[in-house]
Coordinates of C-alpha atoms and ligand atoms in Angstrom, one line a residue:
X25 CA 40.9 180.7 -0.1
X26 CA 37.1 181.1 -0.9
X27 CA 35.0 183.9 -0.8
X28 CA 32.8 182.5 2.3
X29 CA 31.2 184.0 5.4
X30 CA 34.5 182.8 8.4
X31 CA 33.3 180.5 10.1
X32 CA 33.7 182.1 13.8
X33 CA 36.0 180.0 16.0
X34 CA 34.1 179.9 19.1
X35 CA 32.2 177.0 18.6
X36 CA 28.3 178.2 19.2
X37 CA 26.3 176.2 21.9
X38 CA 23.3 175.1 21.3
X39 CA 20.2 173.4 23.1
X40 CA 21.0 169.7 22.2
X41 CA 24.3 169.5 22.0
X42 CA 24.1 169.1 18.0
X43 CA 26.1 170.9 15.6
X44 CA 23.9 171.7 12.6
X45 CA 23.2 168.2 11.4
X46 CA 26.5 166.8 13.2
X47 CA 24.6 164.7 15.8
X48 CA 26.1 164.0 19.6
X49 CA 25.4 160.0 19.8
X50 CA 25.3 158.6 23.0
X51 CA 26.4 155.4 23.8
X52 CA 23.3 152.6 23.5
X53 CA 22.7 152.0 26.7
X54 CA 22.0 155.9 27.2
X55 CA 19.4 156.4 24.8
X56 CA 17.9 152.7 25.8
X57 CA 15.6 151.6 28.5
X58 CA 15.2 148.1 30.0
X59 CA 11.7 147.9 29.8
X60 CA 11.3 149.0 25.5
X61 CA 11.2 146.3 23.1
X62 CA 11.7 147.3 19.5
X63 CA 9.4 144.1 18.5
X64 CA 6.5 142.7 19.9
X65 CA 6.7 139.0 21.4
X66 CA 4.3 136.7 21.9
X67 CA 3.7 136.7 26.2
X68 CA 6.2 133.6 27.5
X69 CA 3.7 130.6 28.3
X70 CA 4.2 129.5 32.2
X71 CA 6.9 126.7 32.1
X72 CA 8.7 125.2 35.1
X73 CA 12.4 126.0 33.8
X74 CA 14.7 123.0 34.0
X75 CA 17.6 125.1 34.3
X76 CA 18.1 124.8 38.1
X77 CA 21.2 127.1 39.9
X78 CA 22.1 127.9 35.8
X79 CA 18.9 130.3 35.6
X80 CA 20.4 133.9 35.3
X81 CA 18.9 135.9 39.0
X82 CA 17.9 138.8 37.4
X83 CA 16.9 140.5 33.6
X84 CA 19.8 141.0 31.0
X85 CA 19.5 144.5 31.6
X86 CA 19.9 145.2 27.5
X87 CA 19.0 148.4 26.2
X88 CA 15.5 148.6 25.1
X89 CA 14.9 150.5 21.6
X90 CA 12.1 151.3 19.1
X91 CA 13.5 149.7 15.5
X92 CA 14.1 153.8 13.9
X93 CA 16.0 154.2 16.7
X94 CA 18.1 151.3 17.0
X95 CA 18.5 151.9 13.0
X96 CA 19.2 155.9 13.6
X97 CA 22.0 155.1 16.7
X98 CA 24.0 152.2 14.4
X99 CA 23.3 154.6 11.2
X100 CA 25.1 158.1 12.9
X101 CA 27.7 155.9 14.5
X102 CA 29.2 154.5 11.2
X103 CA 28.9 158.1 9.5
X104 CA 31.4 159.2 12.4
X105 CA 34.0 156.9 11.1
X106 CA 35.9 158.4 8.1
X107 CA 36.7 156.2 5.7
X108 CA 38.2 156.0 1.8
X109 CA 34.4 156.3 0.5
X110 CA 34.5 159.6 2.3
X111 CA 37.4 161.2 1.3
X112 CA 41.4 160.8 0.5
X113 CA 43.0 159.0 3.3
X114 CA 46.8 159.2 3.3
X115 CA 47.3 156.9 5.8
X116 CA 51.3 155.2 4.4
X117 CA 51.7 152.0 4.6
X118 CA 47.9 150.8 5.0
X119 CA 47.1 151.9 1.4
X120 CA 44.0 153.1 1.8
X121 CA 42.7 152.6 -1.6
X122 CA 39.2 152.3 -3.3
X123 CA 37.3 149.4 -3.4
X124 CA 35.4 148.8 -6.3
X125 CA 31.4 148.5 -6.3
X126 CA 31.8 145.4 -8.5
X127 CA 34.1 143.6 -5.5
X128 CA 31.1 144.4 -3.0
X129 CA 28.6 142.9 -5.9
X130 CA 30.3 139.8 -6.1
X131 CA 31.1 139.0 -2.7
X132 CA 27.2 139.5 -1.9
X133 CA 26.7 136.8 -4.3
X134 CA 24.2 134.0 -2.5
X135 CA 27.0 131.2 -3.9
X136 CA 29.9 133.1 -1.5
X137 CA 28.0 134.7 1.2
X138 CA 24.9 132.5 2.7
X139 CA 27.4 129.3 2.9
X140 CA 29.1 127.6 6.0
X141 CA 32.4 126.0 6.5
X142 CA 30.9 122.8 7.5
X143 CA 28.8 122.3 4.6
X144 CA 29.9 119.0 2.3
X145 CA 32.4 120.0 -0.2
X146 CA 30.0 118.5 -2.9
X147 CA 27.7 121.9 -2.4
X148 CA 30.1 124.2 -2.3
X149 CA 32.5 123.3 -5.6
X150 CA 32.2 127.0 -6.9
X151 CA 33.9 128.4 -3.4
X152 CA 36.5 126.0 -3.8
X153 CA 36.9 126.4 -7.4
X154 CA 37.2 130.8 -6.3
X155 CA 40.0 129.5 -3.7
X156 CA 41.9 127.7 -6.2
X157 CA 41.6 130.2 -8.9
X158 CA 43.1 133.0 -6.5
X159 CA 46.0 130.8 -5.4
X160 CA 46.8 130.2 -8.7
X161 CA 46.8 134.1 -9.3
X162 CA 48.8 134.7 -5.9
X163 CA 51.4 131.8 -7.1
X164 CA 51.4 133.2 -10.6
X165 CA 52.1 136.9 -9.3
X166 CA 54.6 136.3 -6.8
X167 CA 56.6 133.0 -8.8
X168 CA 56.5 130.7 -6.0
X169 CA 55.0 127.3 -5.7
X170 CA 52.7 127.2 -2.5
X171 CA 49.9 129.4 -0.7
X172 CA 48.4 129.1 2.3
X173 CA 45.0 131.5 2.4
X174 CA 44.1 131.1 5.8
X175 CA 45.8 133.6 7.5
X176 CA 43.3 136.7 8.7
X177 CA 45.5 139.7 8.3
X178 CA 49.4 140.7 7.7
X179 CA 51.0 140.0 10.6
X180 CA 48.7 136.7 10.9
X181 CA 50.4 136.0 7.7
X182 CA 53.9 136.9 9.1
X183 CA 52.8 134.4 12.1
X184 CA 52.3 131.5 9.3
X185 CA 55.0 132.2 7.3
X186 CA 57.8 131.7 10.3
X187 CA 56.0 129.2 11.7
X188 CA 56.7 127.3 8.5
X189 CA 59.6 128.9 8.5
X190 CA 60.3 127.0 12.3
X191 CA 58.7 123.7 11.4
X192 CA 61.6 123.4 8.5
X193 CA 63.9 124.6 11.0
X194 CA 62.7 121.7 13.5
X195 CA 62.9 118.8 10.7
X196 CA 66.6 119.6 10.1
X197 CA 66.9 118.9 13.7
X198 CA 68.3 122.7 14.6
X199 CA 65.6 123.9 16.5
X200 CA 68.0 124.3 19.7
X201 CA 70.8 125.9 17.5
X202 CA 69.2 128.0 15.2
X203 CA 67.7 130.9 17.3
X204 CA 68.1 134.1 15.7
X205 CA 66.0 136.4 13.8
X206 CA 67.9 139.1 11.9
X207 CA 65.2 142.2 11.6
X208 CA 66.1 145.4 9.9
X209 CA 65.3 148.9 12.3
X210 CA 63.0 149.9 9.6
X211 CA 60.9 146.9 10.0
X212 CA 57.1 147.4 10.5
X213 CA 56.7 146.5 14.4
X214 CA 54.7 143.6 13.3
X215 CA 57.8 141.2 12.3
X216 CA 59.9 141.6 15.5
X217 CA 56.4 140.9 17.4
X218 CA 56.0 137.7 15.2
X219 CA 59.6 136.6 16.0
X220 CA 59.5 137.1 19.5
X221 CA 56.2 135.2 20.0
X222 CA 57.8 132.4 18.3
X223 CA 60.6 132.1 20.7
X224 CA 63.7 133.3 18.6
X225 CA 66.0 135.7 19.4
X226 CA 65.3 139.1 17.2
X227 CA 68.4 140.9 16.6
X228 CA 68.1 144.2 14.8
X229 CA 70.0 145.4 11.6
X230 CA 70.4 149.0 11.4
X231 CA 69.8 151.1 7.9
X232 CA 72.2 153.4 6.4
X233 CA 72.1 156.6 5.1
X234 CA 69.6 155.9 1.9
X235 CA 67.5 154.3 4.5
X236 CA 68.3 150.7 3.5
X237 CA 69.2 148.0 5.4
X238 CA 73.1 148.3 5.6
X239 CA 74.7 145.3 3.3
X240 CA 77.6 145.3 5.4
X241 CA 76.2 145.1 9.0
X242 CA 74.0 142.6 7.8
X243 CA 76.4 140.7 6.7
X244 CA 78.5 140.9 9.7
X245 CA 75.8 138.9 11.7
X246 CA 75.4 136.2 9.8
X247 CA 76.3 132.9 11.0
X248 CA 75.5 129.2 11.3
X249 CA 72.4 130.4 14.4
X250 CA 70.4 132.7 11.8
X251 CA 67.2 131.6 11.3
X252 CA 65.8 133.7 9.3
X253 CA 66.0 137.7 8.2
X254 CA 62.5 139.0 8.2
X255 CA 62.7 142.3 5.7
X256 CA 60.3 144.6 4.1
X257 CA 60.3 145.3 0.4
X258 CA 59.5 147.7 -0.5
X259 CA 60.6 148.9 2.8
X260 CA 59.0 151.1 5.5
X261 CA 60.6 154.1 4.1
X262 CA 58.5 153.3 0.7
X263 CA 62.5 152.5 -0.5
X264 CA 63.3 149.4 -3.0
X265 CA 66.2 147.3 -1.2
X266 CA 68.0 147.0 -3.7
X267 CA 70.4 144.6 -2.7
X268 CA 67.5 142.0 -1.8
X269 CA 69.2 139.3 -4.0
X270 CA 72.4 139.7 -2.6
X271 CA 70.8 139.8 0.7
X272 CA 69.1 136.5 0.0
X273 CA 72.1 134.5 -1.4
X274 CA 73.9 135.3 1.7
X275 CA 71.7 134.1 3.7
X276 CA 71.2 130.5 2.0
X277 CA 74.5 130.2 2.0
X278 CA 74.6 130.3 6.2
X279 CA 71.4 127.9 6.4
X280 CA 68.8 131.1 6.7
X281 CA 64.9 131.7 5.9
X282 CA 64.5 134.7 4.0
X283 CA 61.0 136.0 4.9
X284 CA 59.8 139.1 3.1
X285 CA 57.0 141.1 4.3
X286 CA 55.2 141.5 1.2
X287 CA 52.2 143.6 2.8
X288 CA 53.3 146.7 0.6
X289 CA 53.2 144.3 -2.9
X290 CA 51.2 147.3 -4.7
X291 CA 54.0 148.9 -5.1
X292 CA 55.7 146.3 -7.2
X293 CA 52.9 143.6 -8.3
X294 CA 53.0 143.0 -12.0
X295 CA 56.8 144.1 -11.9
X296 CA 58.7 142.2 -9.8
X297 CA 57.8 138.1 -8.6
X298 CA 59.3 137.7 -5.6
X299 CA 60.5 134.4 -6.0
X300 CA 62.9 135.4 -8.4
X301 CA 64.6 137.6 -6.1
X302 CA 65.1 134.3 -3.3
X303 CA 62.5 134.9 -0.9
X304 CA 61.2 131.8 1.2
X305 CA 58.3 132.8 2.8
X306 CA 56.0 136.4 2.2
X307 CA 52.5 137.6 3.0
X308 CA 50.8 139.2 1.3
X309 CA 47.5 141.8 2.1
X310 CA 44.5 141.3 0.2
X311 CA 43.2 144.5 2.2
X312 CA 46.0 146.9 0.7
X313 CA 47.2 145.5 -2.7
X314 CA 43.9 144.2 -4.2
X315 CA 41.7 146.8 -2.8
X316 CA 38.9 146.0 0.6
X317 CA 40.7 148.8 2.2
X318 CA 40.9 147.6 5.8
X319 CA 39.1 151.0 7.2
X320 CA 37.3 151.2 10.6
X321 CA 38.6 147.7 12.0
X322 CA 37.0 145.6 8.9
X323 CA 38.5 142.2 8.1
X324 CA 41.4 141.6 6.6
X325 CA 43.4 138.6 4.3
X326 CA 47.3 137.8 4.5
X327 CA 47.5 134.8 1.9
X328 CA 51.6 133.8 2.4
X329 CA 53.0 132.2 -0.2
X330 CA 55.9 129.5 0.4
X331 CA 58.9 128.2 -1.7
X332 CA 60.1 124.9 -2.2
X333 CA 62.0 124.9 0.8
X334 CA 58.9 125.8 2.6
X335 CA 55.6 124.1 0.7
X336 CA 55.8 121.0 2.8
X337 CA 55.3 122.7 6.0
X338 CA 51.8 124.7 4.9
X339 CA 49.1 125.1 7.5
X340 CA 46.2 123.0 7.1
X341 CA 43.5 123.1 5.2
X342 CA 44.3 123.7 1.9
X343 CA 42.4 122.9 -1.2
X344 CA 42.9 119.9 -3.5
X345 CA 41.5 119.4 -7.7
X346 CA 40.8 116.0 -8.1
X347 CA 39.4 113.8 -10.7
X348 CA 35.4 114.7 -9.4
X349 CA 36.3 118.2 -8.2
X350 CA 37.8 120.1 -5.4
X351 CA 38.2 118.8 -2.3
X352 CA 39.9 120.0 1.1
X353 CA 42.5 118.5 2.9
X354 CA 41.7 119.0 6.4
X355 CA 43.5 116.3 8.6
X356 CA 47.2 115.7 8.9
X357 CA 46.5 112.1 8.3
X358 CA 45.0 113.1 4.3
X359 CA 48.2 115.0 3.8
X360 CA 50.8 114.0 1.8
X361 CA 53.3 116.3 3.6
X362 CA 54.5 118.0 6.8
X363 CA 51.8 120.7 7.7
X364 CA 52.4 122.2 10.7
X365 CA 48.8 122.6 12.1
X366 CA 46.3 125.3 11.3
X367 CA 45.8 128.9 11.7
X368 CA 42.4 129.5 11.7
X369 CA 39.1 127.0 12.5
X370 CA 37.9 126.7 9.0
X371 CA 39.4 128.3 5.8
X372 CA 40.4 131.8 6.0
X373 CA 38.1 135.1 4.9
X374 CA 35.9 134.1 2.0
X375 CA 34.5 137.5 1.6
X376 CA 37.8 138.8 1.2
X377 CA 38.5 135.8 -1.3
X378 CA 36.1 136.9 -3.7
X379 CA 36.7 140.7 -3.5
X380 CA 40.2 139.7 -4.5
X381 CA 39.6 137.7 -7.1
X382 CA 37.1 139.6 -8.6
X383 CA 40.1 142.7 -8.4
X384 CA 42.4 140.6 -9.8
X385 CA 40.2 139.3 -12.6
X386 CA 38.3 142.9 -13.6
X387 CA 42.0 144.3 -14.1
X388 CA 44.1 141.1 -15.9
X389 CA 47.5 140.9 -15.7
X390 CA 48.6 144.6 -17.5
X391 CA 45.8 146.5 -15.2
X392 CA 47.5 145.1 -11.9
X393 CA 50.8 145.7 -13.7
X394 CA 49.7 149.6 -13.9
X395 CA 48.0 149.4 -10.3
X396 CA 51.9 149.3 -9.4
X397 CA 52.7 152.4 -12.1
X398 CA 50.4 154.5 -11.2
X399 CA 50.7 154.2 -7.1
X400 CA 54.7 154.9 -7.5
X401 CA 53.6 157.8 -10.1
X402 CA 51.2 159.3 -7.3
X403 CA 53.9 159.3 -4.7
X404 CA 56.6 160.6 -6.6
X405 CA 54.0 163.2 -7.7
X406 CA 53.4 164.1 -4.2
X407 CA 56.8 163.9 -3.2
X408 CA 58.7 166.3 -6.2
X409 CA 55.2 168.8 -5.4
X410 CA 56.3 168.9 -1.6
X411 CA 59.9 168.6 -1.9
X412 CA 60.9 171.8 -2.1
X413 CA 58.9 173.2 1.0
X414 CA 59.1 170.0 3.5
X415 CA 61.5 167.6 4.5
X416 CA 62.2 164.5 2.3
X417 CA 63.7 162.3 3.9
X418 CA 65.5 160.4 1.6
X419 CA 67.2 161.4 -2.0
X420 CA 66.3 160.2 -5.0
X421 CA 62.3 158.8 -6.3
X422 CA 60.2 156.9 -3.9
X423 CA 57.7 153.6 -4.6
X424 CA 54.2 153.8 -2.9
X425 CA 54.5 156.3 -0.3
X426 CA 56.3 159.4 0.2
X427 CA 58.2 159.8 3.5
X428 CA 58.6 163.6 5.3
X429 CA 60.4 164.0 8.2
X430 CA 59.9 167.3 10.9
X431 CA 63.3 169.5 9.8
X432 CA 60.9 171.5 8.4
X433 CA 59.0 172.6 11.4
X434 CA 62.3 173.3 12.8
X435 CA 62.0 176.6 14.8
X436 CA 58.5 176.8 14.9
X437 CA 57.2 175.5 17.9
X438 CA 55.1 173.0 16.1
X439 CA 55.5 169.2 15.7
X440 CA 54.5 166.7 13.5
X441 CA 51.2 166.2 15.7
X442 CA 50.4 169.4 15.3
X443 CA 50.5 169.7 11.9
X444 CA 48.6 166.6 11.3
X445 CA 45.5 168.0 13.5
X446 CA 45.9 171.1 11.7
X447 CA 44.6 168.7 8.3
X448 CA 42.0 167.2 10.4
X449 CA 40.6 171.2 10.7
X450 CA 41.2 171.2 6.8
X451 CA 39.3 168.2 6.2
X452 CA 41.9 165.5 5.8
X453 CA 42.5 162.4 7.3
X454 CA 46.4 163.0 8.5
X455 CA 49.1 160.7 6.8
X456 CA 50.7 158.0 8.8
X457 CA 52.4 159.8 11.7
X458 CA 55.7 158.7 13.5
X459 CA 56.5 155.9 11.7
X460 CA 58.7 154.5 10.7
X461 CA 61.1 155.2 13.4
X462 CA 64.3 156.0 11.9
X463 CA 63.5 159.5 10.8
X464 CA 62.4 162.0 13.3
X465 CA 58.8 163.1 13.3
X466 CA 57.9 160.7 10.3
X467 CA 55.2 161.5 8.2
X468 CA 54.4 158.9 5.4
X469 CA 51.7 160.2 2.8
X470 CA 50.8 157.1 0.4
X471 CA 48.5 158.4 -2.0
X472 CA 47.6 155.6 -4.0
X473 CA 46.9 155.0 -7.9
X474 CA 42.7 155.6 -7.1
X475 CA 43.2 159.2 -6.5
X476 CA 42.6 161.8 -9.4
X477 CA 45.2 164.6 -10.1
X478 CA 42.6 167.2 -9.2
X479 CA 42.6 165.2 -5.8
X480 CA 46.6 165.4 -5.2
X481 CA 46.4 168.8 -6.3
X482 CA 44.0 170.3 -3.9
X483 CA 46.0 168.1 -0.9
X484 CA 49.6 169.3 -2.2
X485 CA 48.3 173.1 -2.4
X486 CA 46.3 172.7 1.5
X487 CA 50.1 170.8 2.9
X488 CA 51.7 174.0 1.3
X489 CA 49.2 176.7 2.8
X490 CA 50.0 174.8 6.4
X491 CA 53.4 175.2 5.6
X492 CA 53.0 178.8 4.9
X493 CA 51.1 179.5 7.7
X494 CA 53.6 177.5 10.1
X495 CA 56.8 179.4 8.6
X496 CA 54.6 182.9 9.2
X497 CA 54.3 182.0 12.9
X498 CA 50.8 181.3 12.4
X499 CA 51.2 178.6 15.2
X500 CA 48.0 178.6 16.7
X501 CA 46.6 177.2 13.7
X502 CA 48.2 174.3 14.5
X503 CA 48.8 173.8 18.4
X504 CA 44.9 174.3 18.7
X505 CA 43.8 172.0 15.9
X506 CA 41.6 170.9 15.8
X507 CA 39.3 173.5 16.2
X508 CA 36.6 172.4 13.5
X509 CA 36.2 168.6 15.0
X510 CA 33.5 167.3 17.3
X511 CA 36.6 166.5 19.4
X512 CA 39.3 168.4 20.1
X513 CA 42.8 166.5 21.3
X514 CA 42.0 163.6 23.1
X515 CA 44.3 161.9 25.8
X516 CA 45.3 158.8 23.8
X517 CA 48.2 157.7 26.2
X518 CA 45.1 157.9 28.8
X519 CA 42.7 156.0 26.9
X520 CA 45.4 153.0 26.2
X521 CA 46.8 152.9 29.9
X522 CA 43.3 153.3 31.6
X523 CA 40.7 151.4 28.5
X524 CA 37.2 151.4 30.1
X525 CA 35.4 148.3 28.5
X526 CA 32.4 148.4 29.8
X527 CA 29.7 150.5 29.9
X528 CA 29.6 152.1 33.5
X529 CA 26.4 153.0 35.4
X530 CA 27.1 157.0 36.7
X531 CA 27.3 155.1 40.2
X532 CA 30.3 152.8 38.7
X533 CA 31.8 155.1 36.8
X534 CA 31.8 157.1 40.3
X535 CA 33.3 154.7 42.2
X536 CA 35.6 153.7 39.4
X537 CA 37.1 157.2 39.9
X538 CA 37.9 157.5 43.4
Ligands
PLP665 C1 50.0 146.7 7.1 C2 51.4 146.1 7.4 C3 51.5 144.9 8.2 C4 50.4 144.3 9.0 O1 49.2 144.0 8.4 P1 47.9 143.8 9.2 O2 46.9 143.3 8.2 O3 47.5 145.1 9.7 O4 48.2 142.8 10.3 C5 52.8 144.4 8.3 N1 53.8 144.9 7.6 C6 53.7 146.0 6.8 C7 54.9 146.5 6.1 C8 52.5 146.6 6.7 O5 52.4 147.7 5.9

């Protein structure tokens, strides 16, 4: 499209291995020696070591590096991971949306970030004052009466959330009877896992044609052994269920849980309160709703709020105002009610705390309102620009993300894959590929509300140039991809089966192979 030199194909060799200032990194233990130090210590006086048969036979064996080049190795690494700073990243249902600069300043704040779990609760009143202040927004947002923040991610959330869910179960004295989960197919994979670990029976739902859990199969299994349903809203397919209160009467009335995976919340936050529409138990993401994208494995937050039927049974601790301050209830013996043990050792991800609060707090109650809005305004953007040239899945408007299947590629000899490397070559991280499951050759583009209409623009005009060039039989453009990348295709079903965890002398790594 621009008036450039091409850049020729055949990728030119050169001396080092570089690629202009793309630099090859070797792993650590490559570049290092054993007998570099990047700091100088003091020669060890002679001691007689007390250690006896614990004293390790031989030298660590670490990597031995000058400090620039300790710094340049950890420096290259992180620029090879892309991430929302860099550029748009698609990825459906992990809302990969940016973090604000204020978030990071606050979270760096000495007050949050140089304390320790263990320290008296007297010195640390303004963390426990942040805590309560951000379940009183999660509670206010959502309509329902408990939170426990200590769950680490979503599906640790989902993990907290059924166990409370079981724990209720138990004190009615139906453990044995009650057994089965009721899980839609379009469930994120996370919520059967949770179900199973947890010893119930998952039995699957199956959606209908508007890609919604199907009222009447559901309805079908219901009976006096349901535990619980575990559904998404919105759902997988970026699709309101729309009979959710329906859905969640009918349930109560058999003795069920309704747990609602609330991880995709930006889509509705400031709209809807999911208490009102009978939910019992949902997480919630800190990481995708309130911002602290979760990119290159960073931590994440899955605060689940509980309903009356549920508060009784939160996960210890939690935090208490009292008449001198805030205090934390850390021992079953201080509580009042039924927790059913803890999630974590100490209180849950502070750093994410703060980020969230300070989100929640720098947009009030209409900017999250909006923060919904806009992300459903991006998607339906991105869907009615796309529409007409690849497969929607579903009729009608879409919340958060926009879901494609492969009908399009149809004839081509190309597959979803393929057409995602192809973006990598274009300079896109690809959307979320082959999921959810019940379309074929899924692709799930959630834009979210952070992007600029010059950014959608540019990405809808480069998804229709690779659909031109697919439909023109252009297909090496796509079954090579990619072709601009340090890497080409790697063998991920390889690299899963066969994981090689630790480094490898060229003698193990020799032996390893035979
Ligand atoms: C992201 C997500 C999860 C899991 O959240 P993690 O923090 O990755 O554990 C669960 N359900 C849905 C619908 C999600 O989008």
């Amino acid at each position: 499209m621009n008036e450039m030199t091409p850049i020729t194909k055949e990728r030119k060799q050169t001396f080092t291995g570089h690629q202009a200032l793309i630099l090859e990194e070797k792993l650590i233990f490559e570049i290092g020696s054993a007998d570099k130090s990047g700091v100088d210590l003091e020669p060890v006086p002679e001691v007689t070591p007390r250690l006896g048969d614990c004293m390790a036979p031989s030298k660590p064996d670490l990597p031995g590096l000058s400090e620039p080049e300790a710094m340049r190795h950890f420096v290259r690494l992180s620029q090879k991971n892309h991430s929302i700073d860099a550029g748009l990243y698609p990825l459906g249902s992990c809302t990969m949306k940016h973090n604000p600069r204020l978030n990071e300043k606050m979270a760096r704040l000495p007050g949050f970030s140089d304390i320790h779990p263990l320290q008296p609760v007297s010195t640390v009143q303004g963390a426990l004052a942040l805590m309560d202040e951000l379940a009183h927004w999660l509670k206010t947002l959502t309509n329902m009466p408990a939170v426990a923040l200590s769950p680490k991610a979503g599906a640790h959330g989902e993990l907290c959330g059924m166990m409370a869910i079981r724990a209720a179960i138990e004190a009615r004295g139906e453990l044995e009877t009650r057994r089965r989960v009721l899980v839609p197919e379009s469930a994120h994979g996370t919520n059967p896992a949770t179900a199973a670990l947890l010893g119930f029976k998952v039995d699957e739902i199956p959606a209908n044609a508007d890609g919604r859990v199907d009222l009447a199969a559901f309805k079908e299994k219901l009976g006096d052994d349901v535990a619980a349903i575990m559904l998404t809203n919105p759902n997988t397919c970026g699709l309101f269920e729309r009979d959710i209160i329906e859905i969640a009467d009918a349930l109560h009335e058999v003795g069920g849980y309704f747990y609602c995976d609330g991880a995709n919340f930006n889509a509705i936050v400031g709209r809807v309160r999911p208490g009102d529409l009978g939910i019992d138990a949902m997480h919630i993401n800190l990481h995708k709703t309130f911002s602290t994208p979760h990119g290159g494995g960073g931590p994440g937050s899955g605060p689940t709020v509980l309903s009356d039927r549920l508060a009784a049974f939160a996960p210890l601790p939690y935090v208490v105002a009292g008449e001198d301050g805030f205090d934390l209830i850390e021992l079953e013996a201080q509580s009042a009610d039924q927790p059913f043990g803890r999630m974590v050792a100490f209180h849950g991800q502070m750093g994410m705390f703060v980020r969230a609060l300070s989100y929640m707090k720098s947009h009030g109650s209409d900017g999250l309102r909006q923060v919904a809005e806009d992300a459903v305004l991006n998607a339906n953007y991105i869907l009615a620009s796309l529409q007409d040239v690849m497969t929607a899945s579903f009729a009608g408007p879409c919340m958060h993300e926009a879901l494609f299947d492969d009908g399009f590629l149809k004839g081509t000899g190309i597959d979803t894959l393929d057409f995602a490397k192809a973006m990598i070559d274009e300079g896109y991280h690809p959307m979320t590929m082959y999921f959810p499951l019940v379309v074929h050759g899924a692709m799930l583009i959630e834009p979210t509300e952070t992007e600029s209409r010059d950014t959608l623009d540019l990405f809808i005009a480069t998804l229709r140039d690779l659909v031109r060039s697919a439909n023109a039989g252009e297909t090496e453009r796509f079954t090579n991809a990619p072709e601009l990348a340090p890497r080409r295709r790697l063998d991920e079903t390889r690299a899963a089966r066969h994981p090689i965890l630790r480094w490898q002398t060229a003698e193990e790594a020799a032996q390893a192979a035979e």
